[in-house]
Short mmCIF file of C-alpha atoms in Angstrom, two decimals:
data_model
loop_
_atom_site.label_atom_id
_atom_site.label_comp_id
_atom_site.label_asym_id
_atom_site.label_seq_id
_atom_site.Cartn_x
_atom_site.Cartn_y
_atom_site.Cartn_z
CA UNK A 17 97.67 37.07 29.20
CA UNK A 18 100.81 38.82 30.50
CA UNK A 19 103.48 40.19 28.39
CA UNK A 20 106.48 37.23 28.70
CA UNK A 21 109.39 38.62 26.89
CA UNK A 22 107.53 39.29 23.83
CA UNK A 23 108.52 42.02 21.71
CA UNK A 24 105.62 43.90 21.42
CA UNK A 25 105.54 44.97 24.83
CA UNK A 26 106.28 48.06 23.81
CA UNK A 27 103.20 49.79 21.50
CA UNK A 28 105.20 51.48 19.37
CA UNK A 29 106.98 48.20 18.21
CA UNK A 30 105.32 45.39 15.71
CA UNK A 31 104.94 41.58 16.02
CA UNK A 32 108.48 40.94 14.34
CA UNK A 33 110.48 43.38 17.33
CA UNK A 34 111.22 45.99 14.23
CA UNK A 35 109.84 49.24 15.87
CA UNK A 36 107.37 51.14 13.24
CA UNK A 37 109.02 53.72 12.26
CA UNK A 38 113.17 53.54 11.52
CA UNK A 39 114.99 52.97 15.14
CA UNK A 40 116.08 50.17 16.82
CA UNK A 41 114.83 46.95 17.21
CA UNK A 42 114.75 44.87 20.86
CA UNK A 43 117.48 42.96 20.15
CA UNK A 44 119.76 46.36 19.78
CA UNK A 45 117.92 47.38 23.56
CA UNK A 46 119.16 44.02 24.87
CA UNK A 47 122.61 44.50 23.82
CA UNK A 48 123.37 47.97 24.84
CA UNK A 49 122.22 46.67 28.29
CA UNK A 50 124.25 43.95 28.31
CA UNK A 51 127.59 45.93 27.40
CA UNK A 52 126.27 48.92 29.19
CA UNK A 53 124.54 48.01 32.42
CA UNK A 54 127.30 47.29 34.98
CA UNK A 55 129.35 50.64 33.82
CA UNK A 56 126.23 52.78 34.21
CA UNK A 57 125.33 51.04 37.88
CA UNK A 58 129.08 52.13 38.42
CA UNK A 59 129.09 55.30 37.41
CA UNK A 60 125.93 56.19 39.48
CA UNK A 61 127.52 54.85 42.49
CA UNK A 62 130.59 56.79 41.57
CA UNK A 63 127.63 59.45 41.84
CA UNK A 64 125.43 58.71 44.44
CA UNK A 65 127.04 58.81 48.30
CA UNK A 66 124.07 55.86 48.58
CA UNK A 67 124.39 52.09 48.67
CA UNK A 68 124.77 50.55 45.58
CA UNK A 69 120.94 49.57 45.67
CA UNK A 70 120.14 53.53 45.18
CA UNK A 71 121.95 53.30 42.08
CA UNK A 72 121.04 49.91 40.42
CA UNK A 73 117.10 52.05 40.73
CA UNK A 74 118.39 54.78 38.91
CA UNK A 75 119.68 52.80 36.05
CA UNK A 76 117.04 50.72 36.04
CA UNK A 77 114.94 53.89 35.80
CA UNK A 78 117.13 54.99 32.75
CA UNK A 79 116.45 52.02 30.73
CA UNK A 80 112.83 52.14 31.63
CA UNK A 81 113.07 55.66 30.71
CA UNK A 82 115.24 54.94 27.87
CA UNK A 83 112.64 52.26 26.56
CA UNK A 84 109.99 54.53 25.96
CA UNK A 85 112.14 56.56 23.57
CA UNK A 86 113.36 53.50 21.67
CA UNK A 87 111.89 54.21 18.51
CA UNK A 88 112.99 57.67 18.26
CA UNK A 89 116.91 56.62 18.32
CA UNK A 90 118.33 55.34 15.30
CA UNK A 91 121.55 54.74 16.25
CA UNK A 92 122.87 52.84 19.58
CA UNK A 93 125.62 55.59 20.28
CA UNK A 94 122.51 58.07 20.57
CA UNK A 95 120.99 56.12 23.20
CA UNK A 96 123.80 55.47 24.70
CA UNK A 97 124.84 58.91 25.18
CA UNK A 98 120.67 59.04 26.16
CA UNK A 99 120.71 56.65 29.13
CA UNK A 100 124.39 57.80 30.58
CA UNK A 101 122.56 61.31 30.87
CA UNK A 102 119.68 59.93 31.98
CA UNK A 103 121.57 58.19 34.97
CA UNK A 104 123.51 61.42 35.66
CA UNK A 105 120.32 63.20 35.99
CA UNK A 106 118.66 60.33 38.05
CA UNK A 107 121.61 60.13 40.49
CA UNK A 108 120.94 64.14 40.89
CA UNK A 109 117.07 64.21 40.98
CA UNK A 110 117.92 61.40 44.38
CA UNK A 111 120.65 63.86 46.20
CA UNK A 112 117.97 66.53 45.19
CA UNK A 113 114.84 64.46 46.54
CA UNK A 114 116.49 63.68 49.72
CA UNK A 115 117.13 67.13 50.50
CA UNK A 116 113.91 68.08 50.12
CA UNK A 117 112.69 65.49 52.02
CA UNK A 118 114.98 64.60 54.95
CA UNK A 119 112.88 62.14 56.61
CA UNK A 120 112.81 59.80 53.61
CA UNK A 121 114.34 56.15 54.68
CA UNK A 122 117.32 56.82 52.38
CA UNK A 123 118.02 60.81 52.88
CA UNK A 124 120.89 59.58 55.38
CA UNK A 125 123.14 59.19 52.71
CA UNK A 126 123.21 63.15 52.18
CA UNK A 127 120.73 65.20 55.23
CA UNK A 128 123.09 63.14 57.91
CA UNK A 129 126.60 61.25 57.44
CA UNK A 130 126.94 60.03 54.00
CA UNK A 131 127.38 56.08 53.67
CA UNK A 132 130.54 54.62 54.64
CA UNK A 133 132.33 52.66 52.30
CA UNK A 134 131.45 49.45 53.99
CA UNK A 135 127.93 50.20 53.40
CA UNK A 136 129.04 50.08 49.40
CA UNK A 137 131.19 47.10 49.99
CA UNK A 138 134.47 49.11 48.94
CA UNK A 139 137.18 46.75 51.07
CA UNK A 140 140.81 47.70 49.99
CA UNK A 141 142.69 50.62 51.73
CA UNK A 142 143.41 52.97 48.94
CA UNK A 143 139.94 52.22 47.47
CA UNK A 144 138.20 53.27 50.59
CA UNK A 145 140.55 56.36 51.03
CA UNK A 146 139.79 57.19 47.08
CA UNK A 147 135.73 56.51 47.62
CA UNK A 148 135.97 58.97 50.53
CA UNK A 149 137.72 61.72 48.95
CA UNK A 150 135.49 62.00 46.15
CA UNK A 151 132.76 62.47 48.76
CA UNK A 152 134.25 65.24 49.63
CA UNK A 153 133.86 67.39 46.19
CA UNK A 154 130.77 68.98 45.41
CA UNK A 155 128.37 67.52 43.44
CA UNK A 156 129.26 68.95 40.37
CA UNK A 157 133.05 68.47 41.28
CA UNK A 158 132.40 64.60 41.44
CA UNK A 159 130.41 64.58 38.57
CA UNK A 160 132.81 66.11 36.51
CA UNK A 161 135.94 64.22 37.78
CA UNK A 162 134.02 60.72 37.69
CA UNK A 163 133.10 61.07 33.84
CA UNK A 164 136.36 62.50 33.15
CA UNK A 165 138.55 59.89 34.75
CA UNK A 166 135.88 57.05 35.22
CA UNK A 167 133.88 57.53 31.85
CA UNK A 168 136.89 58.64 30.01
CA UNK A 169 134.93 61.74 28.28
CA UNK A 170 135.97 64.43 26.98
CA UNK A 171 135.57 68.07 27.96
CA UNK A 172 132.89 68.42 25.18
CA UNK A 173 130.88 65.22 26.19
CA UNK A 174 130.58 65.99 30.34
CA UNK A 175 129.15 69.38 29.08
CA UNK A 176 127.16 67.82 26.89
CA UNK A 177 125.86 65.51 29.49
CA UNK A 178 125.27 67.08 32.65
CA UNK A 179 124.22 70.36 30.34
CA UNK A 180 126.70 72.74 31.47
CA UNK A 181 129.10 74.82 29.57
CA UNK A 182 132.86 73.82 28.49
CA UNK A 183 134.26 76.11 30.76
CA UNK A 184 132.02 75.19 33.48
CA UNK A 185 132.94 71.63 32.97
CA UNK A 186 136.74 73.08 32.47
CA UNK A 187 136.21 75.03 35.78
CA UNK A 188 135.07 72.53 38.21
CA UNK A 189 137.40 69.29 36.85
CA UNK A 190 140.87 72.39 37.61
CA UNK A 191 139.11 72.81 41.24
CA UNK A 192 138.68 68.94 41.79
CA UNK A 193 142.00 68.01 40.67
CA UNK A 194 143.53 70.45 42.87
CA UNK A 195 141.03 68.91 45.77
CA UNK A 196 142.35 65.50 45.02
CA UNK A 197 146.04 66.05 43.88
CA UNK A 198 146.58 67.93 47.21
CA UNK A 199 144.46 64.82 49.27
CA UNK A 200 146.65 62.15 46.95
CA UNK A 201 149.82 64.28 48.20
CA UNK A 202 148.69 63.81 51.81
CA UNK A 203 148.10 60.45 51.79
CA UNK A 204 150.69 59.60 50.20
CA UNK A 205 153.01 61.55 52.27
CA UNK B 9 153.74 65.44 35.92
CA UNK B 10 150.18 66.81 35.44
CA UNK B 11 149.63 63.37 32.92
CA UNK B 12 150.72 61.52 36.15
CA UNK B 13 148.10 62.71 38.40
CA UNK B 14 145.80 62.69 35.87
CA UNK B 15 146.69 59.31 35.39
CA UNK B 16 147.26 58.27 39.05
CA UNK B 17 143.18 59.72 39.62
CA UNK B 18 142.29 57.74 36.56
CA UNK B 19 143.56 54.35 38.00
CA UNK B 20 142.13 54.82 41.20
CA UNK B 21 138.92 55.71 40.40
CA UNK B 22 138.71 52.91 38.18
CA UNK B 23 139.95 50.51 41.26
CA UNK B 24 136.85 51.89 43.13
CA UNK B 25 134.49 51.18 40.86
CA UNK B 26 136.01 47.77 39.98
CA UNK B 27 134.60 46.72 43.73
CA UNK B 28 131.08 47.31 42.58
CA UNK B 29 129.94 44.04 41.49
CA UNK B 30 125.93 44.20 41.51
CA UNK B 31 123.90 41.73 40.16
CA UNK B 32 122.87 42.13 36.32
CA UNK B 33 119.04 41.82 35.71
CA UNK B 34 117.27 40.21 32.73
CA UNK B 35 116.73 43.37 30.13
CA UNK B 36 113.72 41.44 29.58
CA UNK B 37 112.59 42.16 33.08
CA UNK B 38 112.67 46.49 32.29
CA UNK B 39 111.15 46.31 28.62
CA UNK B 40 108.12 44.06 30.50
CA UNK B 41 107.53 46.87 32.97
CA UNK B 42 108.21 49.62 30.98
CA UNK B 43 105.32 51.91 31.29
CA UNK B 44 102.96 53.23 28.42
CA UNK B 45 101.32 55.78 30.53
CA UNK B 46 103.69 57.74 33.52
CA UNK B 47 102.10 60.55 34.21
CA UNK B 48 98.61 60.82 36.30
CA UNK B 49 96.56 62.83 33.50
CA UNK B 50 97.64 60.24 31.15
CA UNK B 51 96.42 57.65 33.73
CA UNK B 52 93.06 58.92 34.22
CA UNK B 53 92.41 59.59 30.90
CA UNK B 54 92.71 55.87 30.06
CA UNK B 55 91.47 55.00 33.37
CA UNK B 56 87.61 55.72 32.46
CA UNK B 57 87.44 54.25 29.07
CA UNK B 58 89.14 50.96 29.80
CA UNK B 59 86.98 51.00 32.55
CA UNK B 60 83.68 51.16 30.80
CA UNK B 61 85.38 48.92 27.48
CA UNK B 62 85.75 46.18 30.16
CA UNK B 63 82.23 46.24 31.74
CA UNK B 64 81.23 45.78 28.10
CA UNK B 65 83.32 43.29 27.03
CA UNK B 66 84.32 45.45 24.18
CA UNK B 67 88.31 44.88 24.72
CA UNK B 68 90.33 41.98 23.63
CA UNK B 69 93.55 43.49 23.80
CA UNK B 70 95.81 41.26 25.89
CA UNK B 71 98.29 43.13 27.97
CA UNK B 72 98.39 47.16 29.39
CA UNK B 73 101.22 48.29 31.16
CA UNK B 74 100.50 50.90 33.28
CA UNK B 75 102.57 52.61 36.17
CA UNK B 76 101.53 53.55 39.40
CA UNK B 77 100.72 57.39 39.02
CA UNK B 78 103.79 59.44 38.92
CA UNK B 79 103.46 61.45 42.29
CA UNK B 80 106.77 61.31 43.74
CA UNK B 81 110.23 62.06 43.00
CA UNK B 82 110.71 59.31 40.21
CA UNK B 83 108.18 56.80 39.02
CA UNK B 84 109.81 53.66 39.76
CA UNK B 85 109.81 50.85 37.07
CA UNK B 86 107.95 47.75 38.75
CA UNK B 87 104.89 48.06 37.00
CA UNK B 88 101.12 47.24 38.05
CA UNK B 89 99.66 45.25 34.97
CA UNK B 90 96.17 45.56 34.37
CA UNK B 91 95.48 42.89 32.76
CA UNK B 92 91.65 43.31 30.31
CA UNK B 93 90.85 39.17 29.55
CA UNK B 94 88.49 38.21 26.97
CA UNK B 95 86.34 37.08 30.27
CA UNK B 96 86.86 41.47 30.65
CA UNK B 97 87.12 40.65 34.28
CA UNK B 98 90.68 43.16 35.13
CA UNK B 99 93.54 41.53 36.80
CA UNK B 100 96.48 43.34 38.65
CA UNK B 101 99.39 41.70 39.00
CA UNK B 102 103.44 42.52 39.28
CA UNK B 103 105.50 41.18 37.35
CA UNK B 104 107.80 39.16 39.67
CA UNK B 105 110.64 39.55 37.50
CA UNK B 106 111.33 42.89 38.15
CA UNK B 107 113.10 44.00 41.84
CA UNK B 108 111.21 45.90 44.17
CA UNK B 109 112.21 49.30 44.20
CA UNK B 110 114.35 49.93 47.27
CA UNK B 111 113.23 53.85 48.07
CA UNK B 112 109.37 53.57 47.48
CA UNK B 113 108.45 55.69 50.45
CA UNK B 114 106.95 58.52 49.16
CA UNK B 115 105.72 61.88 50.91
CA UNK B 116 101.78 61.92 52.12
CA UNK B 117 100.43 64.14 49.06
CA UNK B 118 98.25 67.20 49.07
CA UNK B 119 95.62 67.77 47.10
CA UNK B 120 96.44 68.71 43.03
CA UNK B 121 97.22 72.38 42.71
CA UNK B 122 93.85 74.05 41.10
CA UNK B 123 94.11 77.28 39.39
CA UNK B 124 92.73 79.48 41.68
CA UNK B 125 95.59 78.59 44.11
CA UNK B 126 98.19 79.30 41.40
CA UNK B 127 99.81 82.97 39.84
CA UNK B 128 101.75 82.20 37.15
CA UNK B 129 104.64 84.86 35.66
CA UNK B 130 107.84 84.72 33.77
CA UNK B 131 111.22 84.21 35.37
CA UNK B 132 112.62 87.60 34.23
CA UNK B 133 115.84 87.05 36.39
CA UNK B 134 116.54 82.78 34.94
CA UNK B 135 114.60 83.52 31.27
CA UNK B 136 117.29 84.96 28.84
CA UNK B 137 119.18 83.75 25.37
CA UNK B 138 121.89 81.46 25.87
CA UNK B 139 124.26 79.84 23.25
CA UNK B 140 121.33 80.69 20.61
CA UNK B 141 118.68 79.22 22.42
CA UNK B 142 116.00 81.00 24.48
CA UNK B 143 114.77 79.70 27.88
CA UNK B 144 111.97 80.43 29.86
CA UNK B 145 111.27 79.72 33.28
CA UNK B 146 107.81 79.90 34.11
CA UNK B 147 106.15 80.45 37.87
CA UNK B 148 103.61 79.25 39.76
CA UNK B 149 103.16 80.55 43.07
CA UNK B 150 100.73 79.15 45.47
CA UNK B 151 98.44 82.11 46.84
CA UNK B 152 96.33 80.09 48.96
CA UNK B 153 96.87 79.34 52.74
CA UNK B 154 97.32 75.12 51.80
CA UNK B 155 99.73 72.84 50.06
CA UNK B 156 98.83 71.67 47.10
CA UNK B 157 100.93 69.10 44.53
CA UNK B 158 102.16 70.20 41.61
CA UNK B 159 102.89 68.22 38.78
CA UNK B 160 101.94 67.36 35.21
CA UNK B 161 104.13 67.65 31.52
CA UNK B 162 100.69 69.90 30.07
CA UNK B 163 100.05 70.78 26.47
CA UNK B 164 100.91 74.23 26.54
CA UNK B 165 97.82 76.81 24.44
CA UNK B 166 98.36 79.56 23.14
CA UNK B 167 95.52 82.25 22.25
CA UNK B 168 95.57 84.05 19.23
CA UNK B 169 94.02 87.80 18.62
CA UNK B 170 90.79 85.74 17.50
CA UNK B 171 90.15 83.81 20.43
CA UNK B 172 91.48 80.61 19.17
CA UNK B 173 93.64 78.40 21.30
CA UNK B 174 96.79 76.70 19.28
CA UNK B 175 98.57 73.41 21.21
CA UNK B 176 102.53 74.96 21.05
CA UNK B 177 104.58 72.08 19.60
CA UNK B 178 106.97 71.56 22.66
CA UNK B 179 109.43 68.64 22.51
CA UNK B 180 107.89 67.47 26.45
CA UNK B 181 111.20 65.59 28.21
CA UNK B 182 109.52 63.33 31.08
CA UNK B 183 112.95 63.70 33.07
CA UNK B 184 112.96 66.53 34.91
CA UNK B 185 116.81 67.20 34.82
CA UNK B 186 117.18 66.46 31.25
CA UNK B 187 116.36 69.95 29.87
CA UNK B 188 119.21 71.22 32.08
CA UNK B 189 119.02 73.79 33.89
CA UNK B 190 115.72 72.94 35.21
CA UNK B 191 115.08 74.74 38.69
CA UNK B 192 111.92 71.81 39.27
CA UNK B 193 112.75 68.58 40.48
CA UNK B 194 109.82 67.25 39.10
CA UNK B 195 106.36 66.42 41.19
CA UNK B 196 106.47 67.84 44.73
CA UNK B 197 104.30 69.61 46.85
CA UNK B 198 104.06 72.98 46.54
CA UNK B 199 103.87 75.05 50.16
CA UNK B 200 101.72 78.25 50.93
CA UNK B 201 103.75 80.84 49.06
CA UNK B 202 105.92 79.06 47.54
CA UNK B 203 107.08 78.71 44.39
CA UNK B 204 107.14 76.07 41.09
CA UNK B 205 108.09 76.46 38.07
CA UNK B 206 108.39 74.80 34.20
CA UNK B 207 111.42 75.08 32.08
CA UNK B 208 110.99 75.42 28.13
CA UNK B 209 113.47 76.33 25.83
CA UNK B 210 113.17 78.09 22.23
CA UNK B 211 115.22 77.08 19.45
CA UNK B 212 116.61 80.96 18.00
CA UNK B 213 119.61 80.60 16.12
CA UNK B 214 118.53 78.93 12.73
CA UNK B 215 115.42 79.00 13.32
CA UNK B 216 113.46 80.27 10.02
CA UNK B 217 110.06 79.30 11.18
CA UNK B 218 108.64 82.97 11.77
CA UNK B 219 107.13 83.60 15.17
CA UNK B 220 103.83 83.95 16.02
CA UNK B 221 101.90 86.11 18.10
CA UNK B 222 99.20 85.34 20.88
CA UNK B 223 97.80 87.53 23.39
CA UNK B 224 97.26 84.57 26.35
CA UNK B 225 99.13 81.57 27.18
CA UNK B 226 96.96 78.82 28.98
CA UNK B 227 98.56 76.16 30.93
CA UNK B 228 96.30 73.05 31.42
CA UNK B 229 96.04 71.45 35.22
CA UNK B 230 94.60 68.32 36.68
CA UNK B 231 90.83 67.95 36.74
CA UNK B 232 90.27 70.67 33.87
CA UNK B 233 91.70 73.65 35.14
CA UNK B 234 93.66 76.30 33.73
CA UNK B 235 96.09 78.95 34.51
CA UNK B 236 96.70 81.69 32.72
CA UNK B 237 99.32 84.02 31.88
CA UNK B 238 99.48 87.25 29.49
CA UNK B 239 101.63 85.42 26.31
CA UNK B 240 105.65 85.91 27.65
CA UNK B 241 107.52 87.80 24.69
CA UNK B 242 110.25 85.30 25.31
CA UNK B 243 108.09 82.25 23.76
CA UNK B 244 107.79 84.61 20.26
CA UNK B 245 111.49 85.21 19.48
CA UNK B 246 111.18 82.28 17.00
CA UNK B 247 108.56 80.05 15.88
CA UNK B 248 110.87 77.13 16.74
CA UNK B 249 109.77 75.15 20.08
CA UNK B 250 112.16 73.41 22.12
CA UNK B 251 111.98 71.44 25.01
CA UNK B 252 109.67 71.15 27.67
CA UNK B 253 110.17 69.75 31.10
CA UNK B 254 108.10 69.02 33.79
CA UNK B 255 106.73 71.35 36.57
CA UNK B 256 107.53 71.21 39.92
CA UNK B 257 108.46 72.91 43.15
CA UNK B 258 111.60 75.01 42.77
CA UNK B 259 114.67 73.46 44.09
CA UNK B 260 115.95 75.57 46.84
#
């Protein structure tokens, strides 16, 4: 007999969905994937200079991830904060992973060109322009600038989530603003 | 006019993202497949019992979820189910709910790294005290002429002065980026001379839990082996563990 949407798919959860010790039920699971899901598959193709496939696997991977853990978070802001590092960190173990192994079916997107934004289905002008220039940072540039001005977080919450220090975060969001402002300038002009 | 590009990136950032419209799954469909087991020692240390419960008859339990053994850069979440029946006959099926990963091509794997291929040491240059907690990178590098593959989230033992071996309480983090900065990317295989490494961290500031010392620290491998390294001063500042992460090749 397969597991069909019970709740007790996971071990460390009862018959009623309540998890054993105090955490989150199922129900709490479903919802922050519901509100969360499409803003996390976003923000790791905000990440990723993949298709959008590449990063629909990596959240996936965080909620799977994230599922495991489910009875140690008692609070849904924890795990939120869990899986949006989770999906940072997944979108940098695949850049990482196709480095290492540039023959891999999907190691175009960063050993060779990266994706254009057709492959990503990004169709308006400025969008494409905007897509491509955030290419252009470094890794650690683009992360910073896409949770600053795409996740809205503050200085203390990027550090918090990609691990780095304040002024590191500080650091790289001056040198990508500069990167962009001067590109915005351009194109504009 | 700083607000204004600020706010100009802001908005079209946002407009980017707004053109990514995937498809949302069933959450129903990742808590199915989520896996109990995700690491290959976990694996084949259920493998054998479940295997000799079933030719018994002795299990009833309905539904296992099990992942394919976690050998490549992520394990993906599509699960194989072995299914145990009363009839104890086991079934493998995938649950057709979940999507087929998209990037399942995985490198051909080596053999498992055995000790005799590996010299461990500490990280002297990466292993320091930073905002009041302590982190230590250790090393593996492969001696031998071969690849091997080098994985696994071990149970780290410590030796005492009497020959006893003590399991140090590390908080193990199955992603390999989450105990930042991690030099492993998590499994890989590990080239002729090359090096791996594990990342653990020691809680210091606030720590009153005094430290304890051990003359040998013994990292377990696949298929019973053991490396050992002379017990790094940095794991006795405090007696507070931290995190652990996975081992893996260094990241170039």
């Amino acid at each position: 007999m397969a597991a069909t949407g019970n709740r007790s798919s996971n071990p460390a959860h009862n018959r009623t969905g309540q998890v054993t010790k105090a955490g989150l039920d199922d129900d709490a699971f479903d919802e922050l994937f519901a509100s969360s899901w499409l803003k996390l598959v976003r923000l790791a193709s905000l990440l990723l200079p993949a298709a959008t496939g590449q990063a629909e696997d990596v959240v996936q991977e965080a909620f799977t991830n994230l599922y495991v853990r489910w009875p140690q978070f008692s609070d849904a802001a924890g795990a939120a904060a869990y899986v949006t590092t989770s999906v940072v960190n997944g979108a940098r173990s695949r850049q990482r992973f196709w480095r290492r192994h540039p023959s891999a079916p999907e190691s175009d997107a960063i050993g060779g060109e990266a994706l254009s934004p057709e492959d990503i289905s990004i169709s308006r002008t400025e969008n494409r322009w905007v897509w491509e220039a955030l290419q252009s940072l470094s890794r650690r540039q683009r992360e910073v600038t896409v949770l600053r001005y795409w996740a809205e977080m503050t200085e203390g919450e990027i550090a918090e989530t990609l691990g780095i220090s304040t002024g590191s975060v500080k650091s790289n969001s001056a040198r990508a603003r500069l990167a962009l402002s001067a590109k915005l300038r351009n194109q504009d002009g | 006019m700083a607000d204004d590009i600020d706010a100009e990136l802001s908005r079209r950032i946002s407009n980017v993202a707004r053109e990514i419209r995937p498809n949302q799954p069933d959450p129903r469909a990742i808590r199915n497949a989520t896996p109990i087991a995700t690491t290959r020692s976990q694996l084949s240390r259920w493998a054998a019992p479940l295997a000799a419960a079933a030719a018994v008859g002795a299990v009833t339990t309905s539904t296992l979820l099990i992942t394919h053994a976690d050998r490549g850069e992520k394990s993906q979440p599509a699960a194989i189910k072995p299914v145990i029946s009363q009839a104890s006959t086991p079934i493998y099926s995938t649950p057709a709910s979940v999507a087929p990963s998209k990037s399942a091509t995985r490198p051909v794997e080596p053999p498992a790294c055995n000790s005799a291929q590996l010299h461990a040491s500490v990280d002297a240059s990466r292993s320091g005290v930073v905002h009041g907690a302590g982190n230590v990178i250790l090393l593996f590098q492969n001696t031998s002429s071969t690849a091997c593959w080098f994985s696994g989230l071990p149970t780290l033992l410590a030796t005492a002065s009497d020959g006893s071996d003590h399991p140090l309480p590390f908080h193990k983090t199955a992603d390999p980026g989450y105990a930042n900065p991690s030099p492993a990317g998590g499994p890989g295989s590990l080239d002729p001379g090359k090096f791996g490494a594990m990342h653990l961290t020691m809680q210091i500031d606030g720590c009153t839990v005094p430290a304890t010392t051990y003359t040998t620290l013994k990292i377990p491998l696949e298929h019973d082996q053991v490396v050992r390294l002379t017990f790094p001063p940095q794991l006795a500042l405090s007696g507070c563990f931290g995190d652990q992460a996975p081992m893996g090749p260094i990241i170039q």
